[in-house]
Amino acid sequence: MKITADICVVPMGVGASVSEHVAEAYQILVEAGLDARLHAHGTNVEGDCDAVMSAVKRCHERMHALGVPRVLTTLKIGSRIDKQQTTDDKIEAVQRLAQTDA
């Protein structure tokens, strides 16, 4: 099953800056063959459900291997069976409506 997901991996106990750890997690998502797009508070991902979940697990494993004592991940998942829809499709639909109402 294909899903879209919003993933936010938060390494805890590593100080105020987490960009190096976020880059590691992002690389794992990309290496998993997922369509991953960073945004200010996480990463949007498209791909097979099992591949996404496996990649999230690897993110946690990698964080701990780097010495991160705690990792908090928030994960929002969407799926649909009535039609294929990408993240771009969702964004474009909202932008079209916003432009119509403006």
mmCIF file of C-alpha atoms in Angstrom:
data_model
loop_
_atom_site.group_PDB
_atom_site.id
_atom_site.type_symbol
_atom_site.label_atom_id
_atom_site.label_comp_id
_atom_site.label_asym_id
_atom_site.label_seq_id
_atom_site.Cartn_x
_atom_site.Cartn_y
_atom_site.Cartn_z
ATOM 1 C CA MET A 1 0.000 0.000 0.000
ATOM 2 C CA LYS A 2 1.304 3.429 -0.931
ATOM 3 C CA ILE A 3 1.116 6.123 1.731
ATOM 4 C CA THR A 4 1.985 9.733 2.290
ATOM 5 C CA ALA A 5 3.518 10.564 5.639
ATOM 6 C CA ASP A 6 4.779 13.495 7.621
ATOM 7 C CA ILE A 7 7.734 12.421 9.755
ATOM 8 C CA CYS A 8 9.505 14.444 12.418
ATOM 9 C CA VAL A 9 12.452 12.730 14.128
ATOM 10 C CA VAL A 10 13.595 14.644 17.208
ATOM 11 C CA PRO A 11 16.894 13.605 18.836
ATOM 12 C CA MET A 12 16.720 14.466 22.534
ATOM 13 C CA GLY A 13 19.680 15.164 24.769
ATOM 14 C CA VAL A 14 22.033 16.413 22.055
ATOM 15 C CA GLY A 15 21.793 20.167 22.592
ATOM 16 C CA ALA A 16 19.938 22.996 20.915
ATOM 17 C CA SER A 17 21.008 22.292 17.324
ATOM 18 C CA VAL A 18 19.799 19.049 15.765
ATOM 19 C CA SER A 19 20.516 19.739 12.079
ATOM 20 C CA GLU A 20 23.310 17.152 11.830
ATOM 21 C CA HIS A 21 21.019 14.464 13.224
ATOM 22 C CA VAL A 22 18.140 15.553 11.005
ATOM 23 C CA ALA A 23 20.456 15.283 7.989
ATOM 24 C CA GLU A 24 21.275 11.697 9.005
ATOM 25 C CA ALA A 25 17.586 10.804 9.259
ATOM 26 C CA TYR A 26 16.823 12.490 5.941
ATOM 27 C CA GLN A 27 19.610 10.527 4.252
ATOM 28 C CA ILE A 28 18.089 7.277 5.514
ATOM 29 C CA LEU A 29 14.725 8.202 3.992
ATOM 30 C CA VAL A 30 16.327 9.055 0.656
ATOM 31 C CA GLU A 31 18.468 5.895 0.641
ATOM 32 C CA ALA A 32 15.283 3.880 1.248
ATOM 33 C CA GLY A 33 14.076 5.090 -2.150
ATOM 34 C CA LEU A 34 11.323 7.227 -0.673
ATOM 35 C CA ASP A 35 10.228 10.546 -2.155
ATOM 36 C CA ALA A 36 11.322 12.691 0.805
ATOM 37 C CA ARG A 37 10.949 16.475 1.025
ATOM 38 C CA LEU A 38 12.179 18.472 3.968
ATOM 39 C CA HIS A 39 10.086 21.256 5.432
ATOM 40 C CA ALA A 40 10.639 23.479 8.444
ATOM 41 C CA HIS A 41 9.275 21.008 10.991
ATOM 42 C CA GLY A 42 9.793 17.581 9.447
ATOM 43 C CA THR A 43 9.812 15.661 6.197
ATOM 44 C CA ASN A 44 6.999 14.730 3.823
ATOM 45 C CA VAL A 45 7.444 11.227 2.457
ATOM 46 C CA GLU A 46 5.693 9.166 -0.207
ATOM 47 C CA GLY A 47 6.227 5.453 -0.629
ATOM 48 C CA ASP A 48 5.275 1.917 0.231
ATOM 49 C CA CYS A 49 3.982 1.645 3.804
ATOM 50 C CA ASP A 50 6.421 -1.107 4.780
ATOM 51 C CA ALA A 51 9.351 0.862 3.316
ATOM 52 C CA VAL A 52 8.347 4.000 5.239
ATOM 53 C CA MET A 53 7.982 2.145 8.540
ATOM 54 C CA SER A 54 11.266 0.328 8.030
ATOM 55 C CA ALA A 55 13.029 3.623 7.294
ATOM 56 C CA VAL A 56 11.608 5.211 10.461
ATOM 57 C CA LYS A 57 12.954 2.260 12.431
ATOM 58 C CA ARG A 58 16.376 2.754 10.832
ATOM 59 C CA CYS A 59 16.253 6.451 11.747
ATOM 60 C CA HIS A 60 15.827 5.498 15.401
ATOM 61 C CA GLU A 61 18.584 2.910 15.189
ATOM 62 C CA ARG A 62 20.939 5.434 13.572
ATOM 63 C CA MET A 63 20.198 8.123 16.169
ATOM 64 C CA HIS A 64 21.002 5.706 18.981
ATOM 65 C CA ALA A 65 24.153 4.547 17.171
ATOM 66 C CA LEU A 66 25.223 8.205 17.136
ATOM 67 C CA GLY A 67 24.824 8.325 20.906
ATOM 68 C CA VAL A 68 21.421 10.022 21.098
ATOM 69 C CA PRO A 69 19.899 8.869 24.406
ATOM 70 C CA ARG A 70 16.262 9.530 23.445
ATOM 71 C CA VAL A 71 14.453 9.871 20.133
ATOM 72 C CA LEU A 72 10.920 11.178 19.730
ATOM 73 C CA THR A 73 9.225 10.724 16.377
ATOM 74 C CA THR A 74 5.863 12.062 15.321
ATOM 75 C CA LEU A 75 4.315 10.355 12.344
ATOM 76 C CA LYS A 76 1.171 11.258 10.428
ATOM 77 C CA ILE A 77 0.113 8.784 7.742
ATOM 78 C CA GLY A 78 -2.445 9.098 4.990
ATOM 79 C CA SER A 79 -3.627 6.516 2.503
ATOM 80 C CA ARG A 80 -6.454 6.284 0.046
ATOM 81 C CA ILE A 81 -7.763 3.633 -2.303
ATOM 82 C CA ASP A 82 -10.205 5.632 -4.429
ATOM 83 C CA LYS A 83 -7.485 7.304 -6.505
ATOM 84 C CA GLN A 84 -3.755 7.892 -6.696
ATOM 85 C CA GLN A 85 -2.714 11.193 -5.186
ATOM 86 C CA THR A 86 0.751 12.601 -4.584
ATOM 87 C CA THR A 87 1.854 15.233 -2.119
ATOM 88 C CA ASP A 88 2.142 17.650 -5.061
ATOM 89 C CA ASP A 89 -1.466 16.883 -6.044
ATOM 90 C CA LYS A 90 -2.656 17.758 -2.537
ATOM 91 C CA ILE A 91 -0.699 21.011 -2.423
ATOM 92 C CA GLU A 92 -1.816 22.064 -5.903
ATOM 93 C CA ALA A 93 -5.494 21.427 -5.068
ATOM 94 C CA VAL A 94 -5.323 23.728 -2.058
ATOM 95 C CA GLN A 95 -3.339 26.381 -3.929
ATOM 96 C CA ARG A 96 -5.896 26.397 -6.767
ATOM 97 C CA LEU A 97 -8.709 26.992 -4.285
ATOM 98 C CA ALA A 98 -6.728 29.673 -2.445
ATOM 99 C CA GLN A 99 -6.091 31.531 -5.699
ATOM 100 C CA THR A 100 -9.773 31.300 -6.649
ATOM 101 C CA ASP A 101 -10.861 32.815 -3.349
ATOM 102 C CA ALA A 102 -8.176 35.550 -3.383
#
